[in-house]
Short mmCIF file of C-alpha atoms in Angstrom, two decimals:
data_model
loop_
_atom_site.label_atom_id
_atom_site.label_comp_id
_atom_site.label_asym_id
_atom_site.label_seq_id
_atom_site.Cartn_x
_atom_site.Cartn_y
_atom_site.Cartn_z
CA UNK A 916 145.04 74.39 143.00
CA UNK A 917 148.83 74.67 142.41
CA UNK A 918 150.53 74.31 139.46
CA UNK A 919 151.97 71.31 140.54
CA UNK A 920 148.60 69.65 141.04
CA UNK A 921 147.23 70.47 138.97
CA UNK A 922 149.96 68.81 136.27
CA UNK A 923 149.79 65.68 137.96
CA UNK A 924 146.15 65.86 137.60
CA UNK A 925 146.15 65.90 133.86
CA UNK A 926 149.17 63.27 133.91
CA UNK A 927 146.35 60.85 135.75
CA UNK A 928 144.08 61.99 133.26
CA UNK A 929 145.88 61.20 130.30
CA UNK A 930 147.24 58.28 131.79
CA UNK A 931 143.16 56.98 132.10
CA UNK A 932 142.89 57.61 128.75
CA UNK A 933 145.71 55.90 127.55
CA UNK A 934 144.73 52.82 129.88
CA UNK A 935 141.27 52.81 128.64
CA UNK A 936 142.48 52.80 124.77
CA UNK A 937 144.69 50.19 125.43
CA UNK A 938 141.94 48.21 126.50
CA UNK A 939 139.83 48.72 123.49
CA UNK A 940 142.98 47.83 121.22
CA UNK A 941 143.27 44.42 122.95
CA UNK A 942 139.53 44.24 122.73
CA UNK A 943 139.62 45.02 119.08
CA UNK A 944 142.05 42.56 118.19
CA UNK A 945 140.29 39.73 119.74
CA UNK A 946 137.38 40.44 117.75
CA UNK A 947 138.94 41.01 114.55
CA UNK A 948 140.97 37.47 115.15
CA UNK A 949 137.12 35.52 115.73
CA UNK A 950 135.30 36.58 112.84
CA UNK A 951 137.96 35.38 109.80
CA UNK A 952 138.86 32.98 112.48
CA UNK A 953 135.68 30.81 112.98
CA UNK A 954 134.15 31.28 109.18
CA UNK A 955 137.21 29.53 108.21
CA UNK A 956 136.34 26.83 110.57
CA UNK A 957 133.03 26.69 109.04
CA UNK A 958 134.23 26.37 105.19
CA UNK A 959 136.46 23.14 106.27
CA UNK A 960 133.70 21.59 107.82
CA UNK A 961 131.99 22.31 104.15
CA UNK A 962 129.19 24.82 106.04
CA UNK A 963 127.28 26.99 102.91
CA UNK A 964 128.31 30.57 103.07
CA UNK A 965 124.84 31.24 103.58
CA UNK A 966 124.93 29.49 106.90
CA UNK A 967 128.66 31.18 107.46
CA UNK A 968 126.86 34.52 106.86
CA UNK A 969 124.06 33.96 109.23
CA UNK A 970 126.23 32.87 112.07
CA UNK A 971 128.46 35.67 111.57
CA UNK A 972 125.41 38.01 111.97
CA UNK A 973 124.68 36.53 115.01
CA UNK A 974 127.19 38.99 117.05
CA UNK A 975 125.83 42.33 115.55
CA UNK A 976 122.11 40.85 116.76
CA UNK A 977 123.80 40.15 119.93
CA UNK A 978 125.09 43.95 120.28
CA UNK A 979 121.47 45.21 119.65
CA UNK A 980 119.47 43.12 122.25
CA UNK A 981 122.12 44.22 124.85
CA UNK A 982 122.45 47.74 123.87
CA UNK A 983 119.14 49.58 125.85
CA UNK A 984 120.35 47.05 128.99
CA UNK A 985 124.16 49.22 129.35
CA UNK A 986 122.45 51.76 131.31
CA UNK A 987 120.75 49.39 133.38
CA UNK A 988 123.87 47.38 134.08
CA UNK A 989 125.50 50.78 134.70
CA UNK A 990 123.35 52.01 137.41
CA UNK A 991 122.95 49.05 138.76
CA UNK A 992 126.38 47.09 138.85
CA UNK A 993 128.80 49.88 138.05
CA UNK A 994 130.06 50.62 135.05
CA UNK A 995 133.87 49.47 136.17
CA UNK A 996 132.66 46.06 137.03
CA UNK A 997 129.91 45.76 134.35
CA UNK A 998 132.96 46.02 131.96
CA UNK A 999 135.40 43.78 134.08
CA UNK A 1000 132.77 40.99 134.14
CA UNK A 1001 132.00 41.62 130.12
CA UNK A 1002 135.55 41.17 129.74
CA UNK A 1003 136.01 37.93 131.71
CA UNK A 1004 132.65 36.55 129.76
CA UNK A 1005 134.01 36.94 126.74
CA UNK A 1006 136.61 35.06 127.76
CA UNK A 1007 134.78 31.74 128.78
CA UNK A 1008 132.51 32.41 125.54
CA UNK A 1009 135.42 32.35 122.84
CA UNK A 1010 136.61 28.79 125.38
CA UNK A 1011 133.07 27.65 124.67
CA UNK A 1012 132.95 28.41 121.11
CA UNK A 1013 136.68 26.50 121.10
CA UNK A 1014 135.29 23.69 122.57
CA UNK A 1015 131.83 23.72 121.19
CA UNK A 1016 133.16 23.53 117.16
CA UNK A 1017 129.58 23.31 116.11
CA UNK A 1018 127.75 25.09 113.15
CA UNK A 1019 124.64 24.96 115.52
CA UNK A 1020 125.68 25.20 118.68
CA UNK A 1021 127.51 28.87 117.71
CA UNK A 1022 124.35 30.47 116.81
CA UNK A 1023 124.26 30.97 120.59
CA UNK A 1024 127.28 31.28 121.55
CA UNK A 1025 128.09 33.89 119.02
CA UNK A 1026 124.83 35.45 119.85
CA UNK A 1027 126.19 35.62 123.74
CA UNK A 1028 129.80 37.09 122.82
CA UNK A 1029 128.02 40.08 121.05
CA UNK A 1030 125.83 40.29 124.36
CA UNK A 1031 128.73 40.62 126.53
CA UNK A 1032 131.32 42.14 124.28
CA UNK A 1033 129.33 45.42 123.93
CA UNK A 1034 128.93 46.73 127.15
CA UNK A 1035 132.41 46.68 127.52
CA UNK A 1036 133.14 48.30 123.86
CA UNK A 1037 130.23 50.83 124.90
CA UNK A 1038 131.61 52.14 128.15
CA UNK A 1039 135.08 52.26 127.18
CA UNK A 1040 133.83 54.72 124.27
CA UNK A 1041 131.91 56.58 127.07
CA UNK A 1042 134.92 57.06 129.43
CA UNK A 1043 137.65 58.11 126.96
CA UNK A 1044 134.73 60.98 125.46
CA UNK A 1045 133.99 61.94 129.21
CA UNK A 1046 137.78 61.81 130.26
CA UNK A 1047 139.79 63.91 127.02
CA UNK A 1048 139.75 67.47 127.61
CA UNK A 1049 137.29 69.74 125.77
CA UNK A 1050 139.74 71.29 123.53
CA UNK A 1051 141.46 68.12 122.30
CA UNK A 1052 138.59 65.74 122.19
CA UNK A 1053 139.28 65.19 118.49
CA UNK A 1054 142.43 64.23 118.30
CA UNK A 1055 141.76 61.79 121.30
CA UNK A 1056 138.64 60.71 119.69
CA UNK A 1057 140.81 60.11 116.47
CA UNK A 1058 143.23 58.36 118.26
CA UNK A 1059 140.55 56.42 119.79
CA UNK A 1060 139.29 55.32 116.34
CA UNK A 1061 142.54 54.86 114.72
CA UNK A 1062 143.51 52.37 117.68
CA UNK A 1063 140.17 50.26 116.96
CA UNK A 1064 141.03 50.34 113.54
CA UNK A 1065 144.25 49.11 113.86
CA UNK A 1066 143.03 46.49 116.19
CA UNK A 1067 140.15 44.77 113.88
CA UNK A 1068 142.88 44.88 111.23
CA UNK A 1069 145.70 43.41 113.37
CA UNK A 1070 143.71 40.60 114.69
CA UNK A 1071 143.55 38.55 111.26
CA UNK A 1072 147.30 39.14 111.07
CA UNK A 1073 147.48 36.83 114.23
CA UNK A 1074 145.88 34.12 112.87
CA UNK A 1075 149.42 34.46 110.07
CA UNK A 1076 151.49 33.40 113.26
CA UNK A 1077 149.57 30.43 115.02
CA UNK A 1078 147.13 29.17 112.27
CA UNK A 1079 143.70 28.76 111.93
CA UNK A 1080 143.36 24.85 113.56
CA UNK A 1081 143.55 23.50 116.90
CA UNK A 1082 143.41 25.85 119.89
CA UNK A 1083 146.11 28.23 119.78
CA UNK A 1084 144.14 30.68 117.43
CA UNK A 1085 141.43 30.45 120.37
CA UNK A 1086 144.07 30.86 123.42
CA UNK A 1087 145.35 34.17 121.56
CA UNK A 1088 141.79 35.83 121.81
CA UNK A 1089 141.24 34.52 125.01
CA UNK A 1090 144.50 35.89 126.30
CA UNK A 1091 143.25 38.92 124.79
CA UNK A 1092 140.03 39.55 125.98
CA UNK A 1093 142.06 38.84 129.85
CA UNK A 1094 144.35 40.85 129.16
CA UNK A 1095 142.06 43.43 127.81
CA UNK A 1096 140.39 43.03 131.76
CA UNK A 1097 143.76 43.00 133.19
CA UNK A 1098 144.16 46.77 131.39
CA UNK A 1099 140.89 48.34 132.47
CA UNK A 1100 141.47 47.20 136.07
CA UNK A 1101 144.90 49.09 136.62
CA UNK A 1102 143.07 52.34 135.56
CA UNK A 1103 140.13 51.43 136.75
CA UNK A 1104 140.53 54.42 139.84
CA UNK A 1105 140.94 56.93 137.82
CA UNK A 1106 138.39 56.70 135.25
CA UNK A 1107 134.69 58.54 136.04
CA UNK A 1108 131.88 58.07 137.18
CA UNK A 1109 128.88 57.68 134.39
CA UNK A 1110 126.55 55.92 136.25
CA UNK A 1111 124.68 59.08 137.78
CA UNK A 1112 121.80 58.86 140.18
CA UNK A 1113 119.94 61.89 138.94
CA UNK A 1114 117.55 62.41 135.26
CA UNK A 1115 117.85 58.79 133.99
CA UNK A 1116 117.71 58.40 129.93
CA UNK A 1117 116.80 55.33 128.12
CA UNK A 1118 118.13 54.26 124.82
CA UNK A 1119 114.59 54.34 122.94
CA UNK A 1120 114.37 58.08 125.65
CA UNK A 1121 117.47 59.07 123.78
CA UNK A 1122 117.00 58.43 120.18
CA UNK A 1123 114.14 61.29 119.46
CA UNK A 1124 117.31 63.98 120.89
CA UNK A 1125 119.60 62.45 118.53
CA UNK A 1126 118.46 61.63 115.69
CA UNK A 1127 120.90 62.45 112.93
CA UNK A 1128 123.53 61.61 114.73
CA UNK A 1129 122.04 57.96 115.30
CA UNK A 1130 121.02 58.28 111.33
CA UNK A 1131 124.93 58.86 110.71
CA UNK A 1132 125.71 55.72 112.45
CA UNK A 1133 123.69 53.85 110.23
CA UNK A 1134 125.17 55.27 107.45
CA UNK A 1135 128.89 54.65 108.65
CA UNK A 1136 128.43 50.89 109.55
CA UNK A 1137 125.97 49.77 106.73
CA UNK A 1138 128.92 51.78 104.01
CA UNK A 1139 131.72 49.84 105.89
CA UNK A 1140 129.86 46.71 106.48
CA UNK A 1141 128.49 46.41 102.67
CA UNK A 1142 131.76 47.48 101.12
CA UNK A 1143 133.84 44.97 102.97
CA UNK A 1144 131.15 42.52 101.98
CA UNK A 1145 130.72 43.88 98.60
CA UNK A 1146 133.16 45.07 96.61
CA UNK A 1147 134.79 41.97 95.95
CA UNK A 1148 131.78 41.44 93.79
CA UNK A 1149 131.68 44.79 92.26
CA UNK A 1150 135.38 44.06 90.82
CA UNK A 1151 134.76 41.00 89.71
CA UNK A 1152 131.90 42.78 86.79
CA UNK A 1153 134.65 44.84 85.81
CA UNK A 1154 137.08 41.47 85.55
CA UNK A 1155 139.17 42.46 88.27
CA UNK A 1156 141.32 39.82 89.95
CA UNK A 1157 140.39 38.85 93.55
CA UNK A 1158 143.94 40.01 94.54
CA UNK A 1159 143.68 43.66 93.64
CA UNK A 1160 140.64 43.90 95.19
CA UNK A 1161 141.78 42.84 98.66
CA UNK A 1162 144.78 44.78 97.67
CA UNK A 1163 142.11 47.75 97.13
CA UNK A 1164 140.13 47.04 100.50
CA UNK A 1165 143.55 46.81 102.30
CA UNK A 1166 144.36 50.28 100.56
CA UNK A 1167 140.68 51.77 101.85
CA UNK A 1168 141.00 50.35 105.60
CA UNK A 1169 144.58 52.24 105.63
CA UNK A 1170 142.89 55.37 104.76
CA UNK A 1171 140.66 54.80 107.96
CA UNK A 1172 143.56 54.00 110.19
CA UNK A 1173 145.78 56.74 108.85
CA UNK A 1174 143.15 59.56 108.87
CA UNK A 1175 141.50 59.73 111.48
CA UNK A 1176 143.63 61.84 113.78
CA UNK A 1177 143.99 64.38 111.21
CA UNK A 1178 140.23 64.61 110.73
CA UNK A 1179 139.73 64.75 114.54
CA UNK A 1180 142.10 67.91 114.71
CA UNK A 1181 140.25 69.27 112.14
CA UNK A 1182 136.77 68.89 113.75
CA UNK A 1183 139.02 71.03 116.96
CA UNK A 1184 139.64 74.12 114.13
CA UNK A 1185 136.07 73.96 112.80
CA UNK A 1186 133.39 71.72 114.10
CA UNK A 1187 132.41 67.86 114.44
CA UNK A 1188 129.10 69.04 112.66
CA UNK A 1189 131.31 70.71 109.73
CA UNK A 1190 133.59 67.84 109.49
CA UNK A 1191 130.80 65.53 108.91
CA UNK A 1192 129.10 66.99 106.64
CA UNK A 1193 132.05 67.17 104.56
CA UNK A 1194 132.85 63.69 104.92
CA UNK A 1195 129.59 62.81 104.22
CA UNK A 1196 129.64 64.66 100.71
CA UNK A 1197 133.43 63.31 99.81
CA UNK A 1198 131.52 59.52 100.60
CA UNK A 1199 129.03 60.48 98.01
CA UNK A 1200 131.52 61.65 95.44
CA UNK A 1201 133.63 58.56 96.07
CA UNK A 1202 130.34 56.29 94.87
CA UNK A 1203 129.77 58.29 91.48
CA UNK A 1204 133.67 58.22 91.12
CA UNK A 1205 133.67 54.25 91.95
CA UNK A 1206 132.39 53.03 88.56
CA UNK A 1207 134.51 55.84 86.75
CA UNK A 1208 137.74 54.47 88.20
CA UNK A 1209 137.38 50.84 89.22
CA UNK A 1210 139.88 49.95 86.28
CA UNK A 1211 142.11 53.62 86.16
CA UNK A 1212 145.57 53.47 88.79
CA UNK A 1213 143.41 56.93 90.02
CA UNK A 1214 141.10 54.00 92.16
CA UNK A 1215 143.93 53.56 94.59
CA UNK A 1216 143.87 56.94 95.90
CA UNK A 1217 140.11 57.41 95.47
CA UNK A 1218 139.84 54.52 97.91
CA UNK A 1219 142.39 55.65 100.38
CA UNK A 1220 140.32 58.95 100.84
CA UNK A 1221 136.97 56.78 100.89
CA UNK A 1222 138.06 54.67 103.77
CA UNK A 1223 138.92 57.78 105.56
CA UNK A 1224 136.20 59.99 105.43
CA UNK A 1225 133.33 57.03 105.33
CA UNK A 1226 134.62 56.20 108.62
CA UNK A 1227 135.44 59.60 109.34
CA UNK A 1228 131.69 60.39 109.95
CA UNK A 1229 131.59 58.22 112.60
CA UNK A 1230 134.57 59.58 114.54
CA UNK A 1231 132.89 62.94 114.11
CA UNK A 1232 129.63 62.00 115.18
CA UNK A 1233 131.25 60.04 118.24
CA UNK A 1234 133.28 64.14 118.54
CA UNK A 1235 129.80 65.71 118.91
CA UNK A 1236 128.30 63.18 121.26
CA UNK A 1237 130.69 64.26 123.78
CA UNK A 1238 130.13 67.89 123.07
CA UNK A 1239 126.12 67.79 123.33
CA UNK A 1240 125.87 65.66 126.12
CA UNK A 1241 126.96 64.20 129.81
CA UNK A 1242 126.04 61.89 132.61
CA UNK A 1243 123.08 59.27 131.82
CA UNK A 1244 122.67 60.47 128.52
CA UNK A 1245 126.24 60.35 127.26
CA UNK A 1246 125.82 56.46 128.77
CA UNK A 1247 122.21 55.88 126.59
CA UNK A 1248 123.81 57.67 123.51
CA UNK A 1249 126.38 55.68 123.14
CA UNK A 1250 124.70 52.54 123.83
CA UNK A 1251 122.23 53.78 121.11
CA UNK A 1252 125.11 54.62 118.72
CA UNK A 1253 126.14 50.67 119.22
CA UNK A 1254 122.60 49.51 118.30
CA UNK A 1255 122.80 51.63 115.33
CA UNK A 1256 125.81 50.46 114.44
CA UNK A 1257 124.39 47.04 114.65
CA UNK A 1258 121.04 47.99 112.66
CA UNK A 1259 123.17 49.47 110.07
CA UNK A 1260 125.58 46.56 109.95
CA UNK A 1261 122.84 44.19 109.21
CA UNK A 1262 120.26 46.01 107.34
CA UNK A 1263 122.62 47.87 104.23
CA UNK A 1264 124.30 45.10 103.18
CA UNK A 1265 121.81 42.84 101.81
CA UNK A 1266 119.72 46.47 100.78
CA UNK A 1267 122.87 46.65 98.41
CA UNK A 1268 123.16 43.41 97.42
CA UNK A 1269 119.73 43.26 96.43
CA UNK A 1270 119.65 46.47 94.19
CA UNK A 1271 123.05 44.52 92.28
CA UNK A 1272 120.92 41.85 91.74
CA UNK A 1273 118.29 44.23 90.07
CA UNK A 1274 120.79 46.36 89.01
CA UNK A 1275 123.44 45.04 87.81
CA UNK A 1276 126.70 45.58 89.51
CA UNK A 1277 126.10 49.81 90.00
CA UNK A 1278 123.88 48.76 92.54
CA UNK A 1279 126.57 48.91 94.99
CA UNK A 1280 127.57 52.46 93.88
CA UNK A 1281 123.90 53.49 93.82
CA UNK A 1282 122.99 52.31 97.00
CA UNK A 1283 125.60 53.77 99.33
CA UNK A 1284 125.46 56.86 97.36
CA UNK A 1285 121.41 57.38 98.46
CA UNK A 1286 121.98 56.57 101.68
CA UNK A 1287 124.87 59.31 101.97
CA UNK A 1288 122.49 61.64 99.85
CA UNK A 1289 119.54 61.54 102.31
CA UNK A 1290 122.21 61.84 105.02
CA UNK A 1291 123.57 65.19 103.38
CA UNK A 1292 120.26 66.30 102.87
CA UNK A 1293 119.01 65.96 106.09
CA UNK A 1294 122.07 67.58 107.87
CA UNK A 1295 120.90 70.55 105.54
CA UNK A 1296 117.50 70.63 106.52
CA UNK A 1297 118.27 70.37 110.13
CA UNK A 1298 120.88 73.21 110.08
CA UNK A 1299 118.03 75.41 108.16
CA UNK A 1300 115.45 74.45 111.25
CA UNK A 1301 118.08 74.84 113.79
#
C-alpha cells in the first residue's frame, strides 16, 4: 500500500467515525428532550410523581429486555439495518407517545422506545470502539462520551425554544431520531462488519469474562442516576435553595462533558485499567468530601471533578472493552454493558434513597461511597490474582 492509500484510507476511517458520532449526538438529544419532556406532561395532567417515576423507568426496563437480543438482531438482520430500522422505530414510537398523551397507555410505549432505542445506541458504541485506531482509542472514546454528554444535556435546552405543549416539542425528537437514521446511512459503507459468523458469545456467555468491567457499569450509572435524582434532596437537609443545587448539578454534568477527552488521553499514556481505578478512588473521596463541603464555595469545584471522574469510569471501562476484545464478543459486551447500565440505573437509586430514609440525609454520601469502595477493592483483588 502507497502512501497515498493508505491516507485516504484513514480519511474514510475517520470520516466513519465522525459519521457514526454524529449519529449518537442526534440520538442523544432526542432522548434527553423526552424524558423532562413527557414528565412535564404528566405533572399538568396532575399524575403523582410516583407514577411519573415509574413511567420514566419504563425505558431503562426497556434497554434490559432488549439487550441479550443485539447479537441476535446482529447476526441475523445486520447490524447496519438493525440500527436503521431502530432508528426509524423510534421515530413512529415518540409519534405514538405524541398522539397517545396517556399516563397508561405510555407504560408501553415508553417500554417499546427503550426496546428499540438501544440497539441502535449499542452498535453505534461498538463501531466507533472497532473503527478508532489502537493508539488513539481514548481520545476517540472521550470524544465519543463527551458528544453523548453534550447531547442528553442539549436536548432539555430544546424544549427552551418550542415549549413543552402541543406537538412541536414531539416533531423536534422525531426529526431527530430521522435525522439521526439519515446520518448512519451516509456512512453506513464504511463502517465494519461486527456481525461475525464464527465463535458466537451471548450476553449472559459474556458476563463471567467481564465481570468488573460490567460491575463498573453498575457503579457509573447507579452514581449518575441517584445523584441526578438525589441530591436535590441532600441540599435541601443542609437548607440549600433548589437553585444552587441545579446550579451545582449543572456545574457536575460540565465536569463530565469537559473531561472526558482529557481522561481518555490519559488512559493512551498509562492504561484504561489505571485510569479507572483512579477515578474510582477520586469518586470515593468526592462522597466523604460531599457532607464536608455542601455549604463551603470549595463544593463547586469538588463537584466539577466528581462529574468528571464518576463518569470517567465508564469512558475507561468502554477504553478497555475495545482493547480486550473483538468480533461477537465486542457485540455481547457492549450489549451487556447497556443492561448494566440499565440494572444500575434502576437498582442504586432507590438503594440510596432508602438508606436517607434510615439515615438521615448522609445516606446519599454513604451509599455511593460503598458501592465505589467494593469497586476499588475488587479492582485490587483482581490485579493481585491476575
Amino acid at each position: 500500500m502507497d502512501l497515498a492509500e493508505q491516507n485516504s484510507g484513514e480519511t474514510m476511517q475517520w470520516a466513519a467515525i465522525t459519521g457514526v458520532i454524529a449519529t449518537v449526538s442526534v440520538f442523544a438529544i432526542a432522548q434527553g428532550l423526552s424524558y423532562p419532556l413527557l414528565s412535564f406532561i404528566l405533572q399538568r395532567q396532575g399524575v403523582s410523581p410516583a407514577m411519573i417515576g415509574l413511567s420514566a423507568a419504563m425505558t431503562p426496563v426497556g434497554f434490559i429486555v432488549s439487550s441479550p437480543l443485539i447479537p441476535a438482531l446482529a447476526r441475523r438482520f445486520g447490524a447496519g439495518r438493525t440500527a436503521l430500522t431502530c432508528a426509524a422505530l423510534s421515530a413512529i414510537m415518540l409519534a405514538l407517545i405524541g398522539w397517545t398523551q396517556n399516563v397508561y397507555l405510555w407504560f408501553p410505549l415508553r417500554f417499546l422506545i427503550g426496546v428499540v432505542t438501544n440497539p441502535l445506541y449499542v452498535l453505534s458504541e461498538i463501531w466507533v470502539i472497532a473503527l478508532a485506531p489502537p493508539a488513539r482509542r481514548g481520545r476517540v472514546m472521550g470524544i465519543y462520551s463527551t458528544v453523548i454528554s453534550a447531547g442528553f444535556a442539549a436536548g432539555p435546552l430544546c424544549l427552551l425554544a418550542v415549549g413543552t405543549e402541543g406537538w412541536p416539542p414531539f416533531l423536534v425528537g422525531i426529526a431527530a431520531f430521522v435525522f439521526c437514521g439519515a446520518c448512519l446511512a451516509l456512512v453506513l459503507r464504511r463502517l465494519p462488519k461486527v456481525d461475525e459468523a464464527g465463535h458466537r458469545v451471548s450476553v449472559m456467555g459474556f458476563m463471567p469474562m467481564a465481570w468488573l468491567l460490567l460491575s463498573a457499569v453498575v457503579v457509573a450509572a447507579g452514581f449518575e442516576q441517584a445523584v441526578l435524582a438525589l441530591l436535590p434532596v441532600f441540599g435541601a437537609h443542609y437548607g440549600i435553595e433548589e437553585t444552587r443545587m441545579s446550579a451545582l448539578l449543572s456545574m457536575m454534568i460540565a465536569g463530565n462533558i469537559a473531561m472526558q477527552v482529557p481522561l481518555g488521553l490519559l488512559a493512551e499514556r498509562l492504561t484504561a485499567r489505571l485510569v479507572r481505578f483512579t477515578c474510582v478512588s477520586l469518586t470515593l473521596l468526592g462522597c466523604v468530601l460531599l457532607p464536608v463541603l455542601i455549604e463551603t464555595p470549595l463544593i463547586w469545584p469538588c463537584v466539577f471533578i466528581w462529574g468528571a471522574v464518576s463518569y470517567g469510569i465508564y469512558t475507561m471501562s468502554i477504553i478497555e472493552l475495545g482493547e480486550r476484545f473483538t468480533g461477537s464478543a465486542l457485540v455481547a459486551g457492549n450489549a451487556a454493558f447497556s443492561l448494566m447500565w440499565g440494572v444500575g440505573g434502576i437498582a442504586v437509586p432507590p438503594l440510596a434513597g432508602g438508606a436517607m430514609d434510615i439515615l438521615g440525609a448522609d445516606g446519599l454520601p454513604i451509599t455511593l461511597g460503598a458501592i465505589c469502595l467494593a469497586l476499588a477493592i475488587a479492582t485490587v483483588l483482581r490485579r493481585r490474582t491476575a
